[in-house]
Amino acid sequence: MCAVDGVRAAGSREGKYGLAVIESKDSAASAVFTSNKVVAAPIIHTKEMIKGGKISLVVVNSGNANCFTGQHGIDDCERTIEFASEITNIPSSEIATASTGVIGRKMPMDIILPLVEESISKLEHSAESSIDAAKSIMTTDTYHKEFAVETEIEGEKVRIGGITKGVGMIAPNMGTMLCFLATDAVISSEMINKALKSAVNRSFNMIVVDGDQSTNDTAILMANGKSGVEVAKDGEINED
């Protein structure tokens, strides 16, 4: 994740609960979510905030899905975001959130909020911090999942990095997984939406493990433009 210029990450754990934070300030952003009719509180929030087209911070917890928790779950989600906003001075409107874990239980906020504070205090631009973030979102995964690639666009270098979790249920339509991607490329709001949808359709939506779908599936792409290299400014991206 942190192979991308301008990206910092960190992760912390307490028992069965983990929490990762990913910072990529002033990033153009897009997100794809589960198509399940029932969705978790963090998806309700992030679906709304992503309409602004910008993400500077992602807060991800594991161990509790914050699903089937009603208004209480939404309140906990908003409380987490406001807490992170106060610490980082990042507007709450630029903070996305995601959760994975047990369904139907209230968030243990006495554990989650201290983990938010701890992870934010450890934010770094390093390979080690990227690994920590990847490990902190694992549930039944047997190993952490991260990657980074460097490519050239018209002779100029750009990087893409990411972390993900998901193991038992990978169909239909992303279930159940979380994926967080960042790039230093310059991508317009229109193009970033097309790019992410196309990538998900050609990857996560083509994998089958056991046929189950999740309430929490989320894929987020952030582009902070640090490389100055513009992507697809003259072309189109096929979304199919």
PDB file of C-alpha atoms in Angstrom:
ATOM      1  CA  MET A   1       0.000   0.000   0.000  1.00  0.00           C
ATOM      2  CA  CYS A   2       2.684   2.447   1.038  1.00  0.00           C
ATOM      3  CA  ALA A   3       4.673   1.894  -2.152  1.00  0.00           C
ATOM      4  CA  VAL A   4       2.442   4.684  -3.459  1.00  0.00           C
ATOM      5  CA  ASP A   5       3.745   8.195  -2.787  1.00  0.00           C
ATOM      6  CA  GLY A   6       1.591  10.132  -0.336  1.00  0.00           C
ATOM      7  CA  VAL A   7       0.039   7.077   1.309  1.00  0.00           C
ATOM      8  CA  ARG A   8       0.444   6.250   4.985  1.00  0.00           C
ATOM      9  CA  ALA A   9      -1.010   3.255   6.804  1.00  0.00           C
ATOM     10  CA  ALA A  10      -1.068   1.544  10.178  1.00  0.00           C
ATOM     11  CA  GLY A  11      -2.785  -1.273  11.998  1.00  0.00           C
ATOM     12  CA  SER A  12      -3.398  -2.363  15.573  1.00  0.00           C
ATOM     13  CA  ARG A  13      -4.965  -5.339  17.324  1.00  0.00           C
ATOM     14  CA  GLU A  14      -6.503  -6.189  20.656  1.00  0.00           C
ATOM     15  CA  GLY A  15      -7.540  -9.802  20.965  1.00  0.00           C
ATOM     16  CA  LYS A  16      -9.920 -10.732  18.151  1.00  0.00           C
ATOM     17  CA  TYR A  17     -10.411  -7.104  17.111  1.00  0.00           C
ATOM     18  CA  GLY A  18      -8.231  -5.274  14.622  1.00  0.00           C
ATOM     19  CA  LEU A  19      -8.226  -1.792  13.157  1.00  0.00           C
ATOM     20  CA  ALA A  20      -6.445  -0.333  10.145  1.00  0.00           C
ATOM     21  CA  VAL A  21      -6.173   3.254   8.973  1.00  0.00           C
ATOM     22  CA  ILE A  22      -5.128   4.299   5.475  1.00  0.00           C
ATOM     23  CA  GLU A  23      -4.364   7.931   4.700  1.00  0.00           C
ATOM     24  CA  SER A  24      -4.148   9.375   1.192  1.00  0.00           C
ATOM     25  CA  LYS A  25      -5.054  13.023   1.531  1.00  0.00           C
ATOM     26  CA  ASP A  26      -7.213  14.860  -1.004  1.00  0.00           C
ATOM     27  CA  SER A  27      -7.665  11.775  -3.150  1.00  0.00           C
ATOM     28  CA  ALA A  28     -10.211  11.440  -5.906  1.00  0.00           C
ATOM     29  CA  ALA A  29     -12.059   8.295  -4.932  1.00  0.00           C
ATOM     30  CA  SER A  30     -14.553   5.674  -5.961  1.00  0.00           C
ATOM     31  CA  ALA A  31     -16.110   2.693  -4.207  1.00  0.00           C
ATOM     32  CA  VAL A  32     -17.997  -0.458  -5.136  1.00  0.00           C
ATOM     33  CA  PHE A  33     -20.186  -2.271  -2.619  1.00  0.00           C
ATOM     34  CA  THR A  34     -22.124  -5.483  -2.144  1.00  0.00           C
ATOM     35  CA  SER A  35     -25.340  -5.781  -4.143  1.00  0.00           C
ATOM     36  CA  ASN A  36     -26.969  -7.535  -1.187  1.00  0.00           C
ATOM     37  CA  LYS A  37     -30.272  -5.958  -0.094  1.00  0.00           C
ATOM     38  CA  VAL A  38     -29.189  -5.995   3.547  1.00  0.00           C
ATOM     39  CA  VAL A  39     -26.045  -3.944   4.165  1.00  0.00           C
ATOM     40  CA  ALA A  40     -23.987  -3.008   7.198  1.00  0.00           C
ATOM     41  CA  ALA A  41     -23.810   0.430   8.823  1.00  0.00           C
ATOM     42  CA  PRO A  42     -20.393   1.352   7.353  1.00  0.00           C
ATOM     43  CA  ILE A  43     -21.705   0.766   3.834  1.00  0.00           C
ATOM     44  CA  ILE A  44     -24.684   3.027   4.509  1.00  0.00           C
ATOM     45  CA  HIS A  45     -22.244   5.741   5.564  1.00  0.00           C
ATOM     46  CA  THR A  46     -19.605   5.285   2.876  1.00  0.00           C
ATOM     47  CA  LYS A  47     -22.191   5.062   0.083  1.00  0.00           C
ATOM     48  CA  GLU A  48     -23.326   8.529   1.077  1.00  0.00           C
ATOM     49  CA  MET A  49     -19.936  10.158   1.673  1.00  0.00           C
ATOM     50  CA  ILE A  50     -18.418   8.832  -1.564  1.00  0.00           C
ATOM     51  CA  LYS A  51     -20.881  11.002  -3.479  1.00  0.00           C
ATOM     52  CA  GLY A  52     -18.482  13.851  -2.682  1.00  0.00           C
ATOM     53  CA  GLY A  53     -15.829  12.081  -4.768  1.00  0.00           C
ATOM     54  CA  LYS A  54     -13.017  12.514  -2.250  1.00  0.00           C
ATOM     55  CA  ILE A  55     -11.411  10.358   0.456  1.00  0.00           C
ATOM     56  CA  SER A  56      -8.491  11.319   2.691  1.00  0.00           C
ATOM     57  CA  LEU A  57      -8.747   8.576   5.319  1.00  0.00           C
ATOM     58  CA  VAL A  58     -10.183   5.061   5.538  1.00  0.00           C
ATOM     59  CA  VAL A  59     -10.900   3.443   8.917  1.00  0.00           C
ATOM     60  CA  VAL A  60     -11.390  -0.333   8.823  1.00  0.00           C
ATOM     61  CA  ASN A  61     -12.179  -2.642  11.724  1.00  0.00           C
ATOM     62  CA  SER A  62     -12.197  -6.430  11.892  1.00  0.00           C
ATOM     63  CA  GLY A  63     -13.896  -8.717  14.383  1.00  0.00           C
ATOM     64  CA  ASN A  64     -17.304  -7.034  14.206  1.00  0.00           C
ATOM     65  CA  ALA A  65     -19.299  -6.393  11.019  1.00  0.00           C
ATOM     66  CA  ASN A  66     -21.543  -3.699  12.554  1.00  0.00           C
ATOM     67  CA  CYS A  67     -24.472  -5.253  10.688  1.00  0.00           C
ATOM     68  CA  PHE A  68     -28.031  -5.870  11.917  1.00  0.00           C
ATOM     69  CA  THR A  69     -27.263  -3.310  14.604  1.00  0.00           C
ATOM     70  CA  GLY A  70     -29.904  -0.738  13.586  1.00  0.00           C
ATOM     71  CA  GLN A  71     -29.578   2.929  14.405  1.00  0.00           C
ATOM     72  CA  HIS A  72     -27.155   2.051  17.187  1.00  0.00           C
ATOM     73  CA  GLY A  73     -24.737   0.695  14.599  1.00  0.00           C
ATOM     74  CA  ILE A  74     -25.027   3.792  12.427  1.00  0.00           C
ATOM     75  CA  ASP A  75     -24.417   5.970  15.490  1.00  0.00           C
ATOM     76  CA  ASP A  76     -21.307   3.933  16.354  1.00  0.00           C
ATOM     77  CA  CYS A  77     -20.060   4.332  12.801  1.00  0.00           C
ATOM     78  CA  GLU A  78     -20.522   8.098  12.922  1.00  0.00           C
ATOM     79  CA  ARG A  79     -18.934   8.274  16.358  1.00  0.00           C
ATOM     80  CA  THR A  80     -15.854   6.458  15.051  1.00  0.00           C
ATOM     81  CA  ILE A  81     -15.576   8.835  12.106  1.00  0.00           C
ATOM     82  CA  GLU A  82     -15.928  11.950  14.249  1.00  0.00           C
ATOM     83  CA  PHE A  83     -13.313  10.600  16.652  1.00  0.00           C
ATOM     84  CA  ALA A  84     -10.861  10.012  13.801  1.00  0.00           C
ATOM     85  CA  SER A  85     -11.639  13.450  12.392  1.00  0.00           C
ATOM     86  CA  GLU A  86     -10.827  15.147  15.701  1.00  0.00           C
ATOM     87  CA  ILE A  87      -7.449  13.397  15.932  1.00  0.00           C
ATOM     88  CA  THR A  88      -6.366  13.911  12.314  1.00  0.00           C
ATOM     89  CA  ASN A  89      -8.064  17.237  11.492  1.00  0.00           C
ATOM     90  CA  ILE A  90      -9.425  15.540   8.377  1.00  0.00           C
ATOM     91  CA  PRO A  91     -13.040  16.544   7.653  1.00  0.00           C
ATOM     92  CA  SER A  92     -15.490  13.779   8.521  1.00  0.00           C
ATOM     93  CA  SER A  93     -16.884  14.134   4.998  1.00  0.00           C
ATOM     94  CA  GLU A  94     -13.556  12.748   3.695  1.00  0.00           C
ATOM     95  CA  ILE A  95     -13.401   9.705   5.985  1.00  0.00           C
ATOM     96  CA  ALA A  96     -14.653   6.345   4.739  1.00  0.00           C
ATOM     97  CA  THR A  97     -15.208   3.323   6.926  1.00  0.00           C
ATOM     98  CA  ALA A  98     -15.558  -0.434   6.514  1.00  0.00           C
ATOM     99  CA  SER A  99     -16.080  -3.389   8.824  1.00  0.00           C
ATOM    100  CA  THR A 100     -15.762  -7.166   8.724  1.00  0.00           C
ATOM    101  CA  GLY A 101     -16.463  -9.846  11.277  1.00  0.00           C
ATOM    102  CA  VAL A 102     -19.337 -11.190  13.337  1.00  0.00           C
ATOM    103  CA  ILE A 103     -22.832 -10.051  12.328  1.00  0.00           C
ATOM    104  CA  GLY A 104     -25.545  -8.988  14.779  1.00  0.00           C
ATOM    105  CA  ARG A 105     -23.423  -7.750  17.668  1.00  0.00           C
ATOM    106  CA  LYS A 106     -22.949  -4.163  18.777  1.00  0.00           C
ATOM    107  CA  MET A 107     -19.555  -2.597  18.202  1.00  0.00           C
ATOM    108  CA  PRO A 108     -17.293  -2.787  21.278  1.00  0.00           C
ATOM    109  CA  MET A 109     -16.578   0.936  21.222  1.00  0.00           C
ATOM    110  CA  ASP A 110     -14.480   0.723  24.385  1.00  0.00           C
ATOM    111  CA  ILE A 111     -12.040  -1.309  22.283  1.00  0.00           C
ATOM    112  CA  ILE A 112     -12.544   0.242  18.839  1.00  0.00           C
ATOM    113  CA  LEU A 113     -11.931   3.890  19.736  1.00  0.00           C
ATOM    114  CA  PRO A 114      -8.607   3.248  21.518  1.00  0.00           C
ATOM    115  CA  LEU A 115      -7.543   1.177  18.496  1.00  0.00           C
ATOM    116  CA  VAL A 116      -8.425   4.098  16.218  1.00  0.00           C
ATOM    117  CA  GLU A 117      -6.266   6.411  18.307  1.00  0.00           C
ATOM    118  CA  GLU A 118      -3.399   3.919  18.462  1.00  0.00           C
ATOM    119  CA  SER A 119      -3.424   3.245  14.722  1.00  0.00           C
ATOM    120  CA  ILE A 120      -3.549   6.925  13.804  1.00  0.00           C
ATOM    121  CA  SER A 121      -0.590   7.588  16.100  1.00  0.00           C
ATOM    122  CA  LYS A 122       1.394   4.953  14.174  1.00  0.00           C
ATOM    123  CA  LEU A 123       0.638   6.179  10.640  1.00  0.00           C
ATOM    124  CA  GLU A 124       3.748   5.789   8.488  1.00  0.00           C
ATOM    125  CA  HIS A 125       4.824   5.626   4.864  1.00  0.00           C
ATOM    126  CA  SER A 126       6.614   2.279   5.082  1.00  0.00           C
ATOM    127  CA  ALA A 127       6.379  -1.347   3.992  1.00  0.00           C
ATOM    128  CA  GLU A 128       6.049  -2.427   7.607  1.00  0.00           C
ATOM    129  CA  SER A 129       3.057  -0.176   8.260  1.00  0.00           C
ATOM    130  CA  SER A 130       1.357  -1.489   5.135  1.00  0.00           C
ATOM    131  CA  ILE A 131       1.793  -5.052   6.381  1.00  0.00           C
ATOM    132  CA  ASP A 132       0.437  -4.069   9.796  1.00  0.00           C
ATOM    133  CA  ALA A 133      -2.669  -2.607   8.152  1.00  0.00           C
ATOM    134  CA  ALA A 134      -3.190  -5.732   6.042  1.00  0.00           C
ATOM    135  CA  LYS A 135      -2.838  -8.007   9.061  1.00  0.00           C
ATOM    136  CA  SER A 136      -5.219  -5.966  11.184  1.00  0.00           C
ATOM    137  CA  ILE A 137      -8.176  -6.507   8.810  1.00  0.00           C
ATOM    138  CA  MET A 138      -7.792 -10.300   8.675  1.00  0.00           C
ATOM    139  CA  THR A 139     -10.540 -12.513  10.092  1.00  0.00           C
ATOM    140  CA  THR A 140     -10.327 -16.161   9.020  1.00  0.00           C
ATOM    141  CA  ASP A 141      -7.601 -15.382   6.479  1.00  0.00           C
ATOM    142  CA  THR A 142      -4.537 -17.569   6.912  1.00  0.00           C
ATOM    143  CA  TYR A 143      -2.183 -14.832   5.705  1.00  0.00           C
ATOM    144  CA  HIS A 144      -2.270 -11.127   4.943  1.00  0.00           C
ATOM    145  CA  LYS A 145      -2.768  -9.918   1.384  1.00  0.00           C
ATOM    146  CA  GLU A 146      -1.018  -6.887  -0.110  1.00  0.00           C
ATOM    147  CA  PHE A 147       0.500  -5.874  -3.417  1.00  0.00           C
ATOM    148  CA  ALA A 148       2.097  -2.992  -5.281  1.00  0.00           C
ATOM    149  CA  VAL A 149       2.959  -2.486  -8.937  1.00  0.00           C
ATOM    150  CA  GLU A 150       4.742   0.167 -10.964  1.00  0.00           C
ATOM    151  CA  THR A 151       3.897   0.792 -14.599  1.00  0.00           C
ATOM    152  CA  GLU A 152       4.426   3.459 -17.227  1.00  0.00           C
ATOM    153  CA  ILE A 153       1.936   5.674 -18.998  1.00  0.00           C
ATOM    154  CA  GLU A 154       3.428   7.433 -22.007  1.00  0.00           C
ATOM    155  CA  GLY A 155       6.882   6.934 -20.499  1.00  0.00           C
ATOM    156  CA  GLU A 156       5.962   8.267 -17.043  1.00  0.00           C
ATOM    157  CA  LYS A 157       5.892   6.012 -13.978  1.00  0.00           C
ATOM    158  CA  VAL A 158       2.826   5.496 -11.792  1.00  0.00           C
ATOM    159  CA  ARG A 159       2.267   3.161  -8.870  1.00  0.00           C
ATOM    160  CA  ILE A 160      -0.723   1.247  -7.556  1.00  0.00           C
ATOM    161  CA  GLY A 161      -0.813  -0.451  -4.166  1.00  0.00           C
ATOM    162  CA  GLY A 162      -3.416  -2.225  -2.121  1.00  0.00           C
ATOM    163  CA  ILE A 163      -4.428  -4.495   0.715  1.00  0.00           C
ATOM    164  CA  THR A 164      -7.371  -6.866   0.888  1.00  0.00           C
ATOM    165  CA  LYS A 165      -9.013  -9.540   2.993  1.00  0.00           C
ATOM    166  CA  GLY A 166     -11.313 -12.368   2.038  1.00  0.00           C
ATOM    167  CA  VAL A 167     -11.091 -16.116   2.154  1.00  0.00           C
ATOM    168  CA  GLY A 168     -14.207 -18.267   2.440  1.00  0.00           C
ATOM    169  CA  MET A 169     -16.939 -16.467   0.538  1.00  0.00           C
ATOM    170  CA  ILE A 170     -15.984 -14.878  -2.782  1.00  0.00           C
ATOM    171  CA  ALA A 171     -19.241 -15.090  -4.769  1.00  0.00           C
ATOM    172  CA  PRO A 172     -21.593 -13.890  -5.982  1.00  0.00           C
ATOM    173  CA  ASN A 173     -20.492 -10.301  -6.574  1.00  0.00           C
ATOM    174  CA  MET A 174     -17.501  -9.790  -4.277  1.00  0.00           C
ATOM    175  CA  GLY A 175     -18.861 -11.681  -1.242  1.00  0.00           C
ATOM    176  CA  THR A 176     -17.214 -11.470   1.218  1.00  0.00           C
ATOM    177  CA  MET A 177     -14.201  -9.221   0.886  1.00  0.00           C
ATOM    178  CA  LEU A 178     -12.697  -5.835   1.585  1.00  0.00           C
ATOM    179  CA  CYS A 179     -10.201  -4.203  -0.762  1.00  0.00           C
ATOM    180  CA  PHE A 180      -8.424  -0.864  -0.477  1.00  0.00           C
ATOM    181  CA  LEU A 181      -6.405   0.514  -3.384  1.00  0.00           C
ATOM    182  CA  ALA A 182      -4.367   3.669  -3.871  1.00  0.00           C
ATOM    183  CA  THR A 183      -2.494   5.170  -6.794  1.00  0.00           C
ATOM    184  CA  ASP A 184      -0.375   8.263  -7.340  1.00  0.00           C
ATOM    185  CA  ALA A 185      -1.907   8.782 -10.791  1.00  0.00           C
ATOM    186  CA  VAL A 186      -4.133  11.710 -11.699  1.00  0.00           C
ATOM    187  CA  ILE A 187      -7.616  10.368 -12.450  1.00  0.00           C
ATOM    188  CA  SER A 188     -10.806  12.356 -12.991  1.00  0.00           C
ATOM    189  CA  SER A 189     -13.933  11.548 -10.966  1.00  0.00           C
ATOM    190  CA  GLU A 190     -15.617  10.114 -14.044  1.00  0.00           C
ATOM    191  CA  MET A 191     -12.661   7.945 -14.989  1.00  0.00           C
ATOM    192  CA  ILE A 192     -11.982   6.639 -11.483  1.00  0.00           C
ATOM    193  CA  ASN A 193     -15.553   5.351 -11.230  1.00  0.00           C
ATOM    194  CA  LYS A 194     -15.245   3.585 -14.575  1.00  0.00           C
ATOM    195  CA  ALA A 195     -11.826   2.180 -13.733  1.00  0.00           C
ATOM    196  CA  LEU A 196     -12.869   0.639 -10.415  1.00  0.00           C
ATOM    197  CA  LYS A 197     -16.099  -0.827 -11.752  1.00  0.00           C
ATOM    198  CA  SER A 198     -14.239  -2.344 -14.693  1.00  0.00           C
ATOM    199  CA  ALA A 199     -11.554  -3.831 -12.435  1.00  0.00           C
ATOM    200  CA  VAL A 200     -14.080  -5.349 -10.013  1.00  0.00           C
ATOM    201  CA  ASN A 201     -16.146  -6.839 -12.846  1.00  0.00           C
ATOM    202  CA  ARG A 202     -13.019  -8.473 -14.265  1.00  0.00           C
ATOM    203  CA  SER A 203     -11.703  -9.783 -10.949  1.00  0.00           C
ATOM    204  CA  PHE A 204     -13.753 -10.134  -7.761  1.00  0.00           C
ATOM    205  CA  ASN A 205     -17.058 -10.582  -9.596  1.00  0.00           C
ATOM    206  CA  MET A 206     -15.610 -13.493 -11.599  1.00  0.00           C
ATOM    207  CA  ILE A 207     -14.431 -15.595  -8.638  1.00  0.00           C
ATOM    208  CA  VAL A 208     -16.561 -18.326  -7.036  1.00  0.00           C
ATOM    209  CA  VAL A 209     -15.775 -20.101  -3.771  1.00  0.00           C
ATOM    210  CA  ASP A 210     -19.017 -21.095  -2.044  1.00  0.00           C
ATOM    211  CA  GLY A 211     -21.796 -18.971  -3.563  1.00  0.00           C
ATOM    212  CA  ASP A 212     -22.505 -16.803  -0.514  1.00  0.00           C
ATOM    213  CA  GLN A 213     -22.836 -13.032  -0.578  1.00  0.00           C
ATOM    214  CA  SER A 214     -21.952 -10.628   2.210  1.00  0.00           C
ATOM    215  CA  THR A 215     -23.463  -7.564   3.839  1.00  0.00           C
ATOM    216  CA  ASN A 216     -20.118  -5.763   4.037  1.00  0.00           C
ATOM    217  CA  ASP A 217     -18.274  -6.158   0.711  1.00  0.00           C
ATOM    218  CA  THR A 218     -16.367  -2.992  -0.133  1.00  0.00           C
ATOM    219  CA  ALA A 219     -13.706  -1.999  -2.659  1.00  0.00           C
ATOM    220  CA  ILE A 220     -12.275   1.524  -2.508  1.00  0.00           C
ATOM    221  CA  LEU A 221      -9.877   3.199  -4.949  1.00  0.00           C
ATOM    222  CA  MET A 222      -8.075   6.447  -4.091  1.00  0.00           C
ATOM    223  CA  ALA A 223      -5.997   8.524  -6.520  1.00  0.00           C
ATOM    224  CA  ASN A 224      -3.915  11.289  -4.935  1.00  0.00           C
ATOM    225  CA  GLY A 225      -2.247  12.528  -8.139  1.00  0.00           C
ATOM    226  CA  LYS A 226       1.239  12.736  -6.591  1.00  0.00           C
ATOM    227  CA  SER A 227       2.931  11.453  -9.761  1.00  0.00           C
ATOM    228  CA  GLY A 228       1.367  14.147 -11.928  1.00  0.00           C
ATOM    229  CA  VAL A 229       0.678  11.501 -14.585  1.00  0.00           C
ATOM    230  CA  GLU A 230      -2.841  11.643 -15.977  1.00  0.00           C
ATOM    231  CA  VAL A 231      -4.696   8.423 -16.752  1.00  0.00           C
ATOM    232  CA  ALA A 232      -7.111   7.910 -19.658  1.00  0.00           C
ATOM    233  CA  LYS A 233      -7.468  11.595 -20.406  1.00  0.00           C
ATOM    234  CA  ASP A 234      -8.130  10.874 -24.067  1.00  0.00           C
ATOM    235  CA  GLY A 235      -9.654   7.413 -23.851  1.00  0.00           C
ATOM    236  CA  GLU A 236     -12.474   5.427 -22.376  1.00  0.00           C
ATOM    237  CA  ILE A 237     -12.519   2.523 -19.954  1.00  0.00           C
ATOM    238  CA  ASN A 238     -14.796  -0.394 -20.738  1.00  0.00           C
ATOM    239  CA  GLU A 239     -16.939  -1.114 -17.668  1.00  0.00           C
ATOM    240  CA  ASP A 240     -18.059  -4.586 -18.802  1.00  0.00           C
TER     241      ASP A 240
END
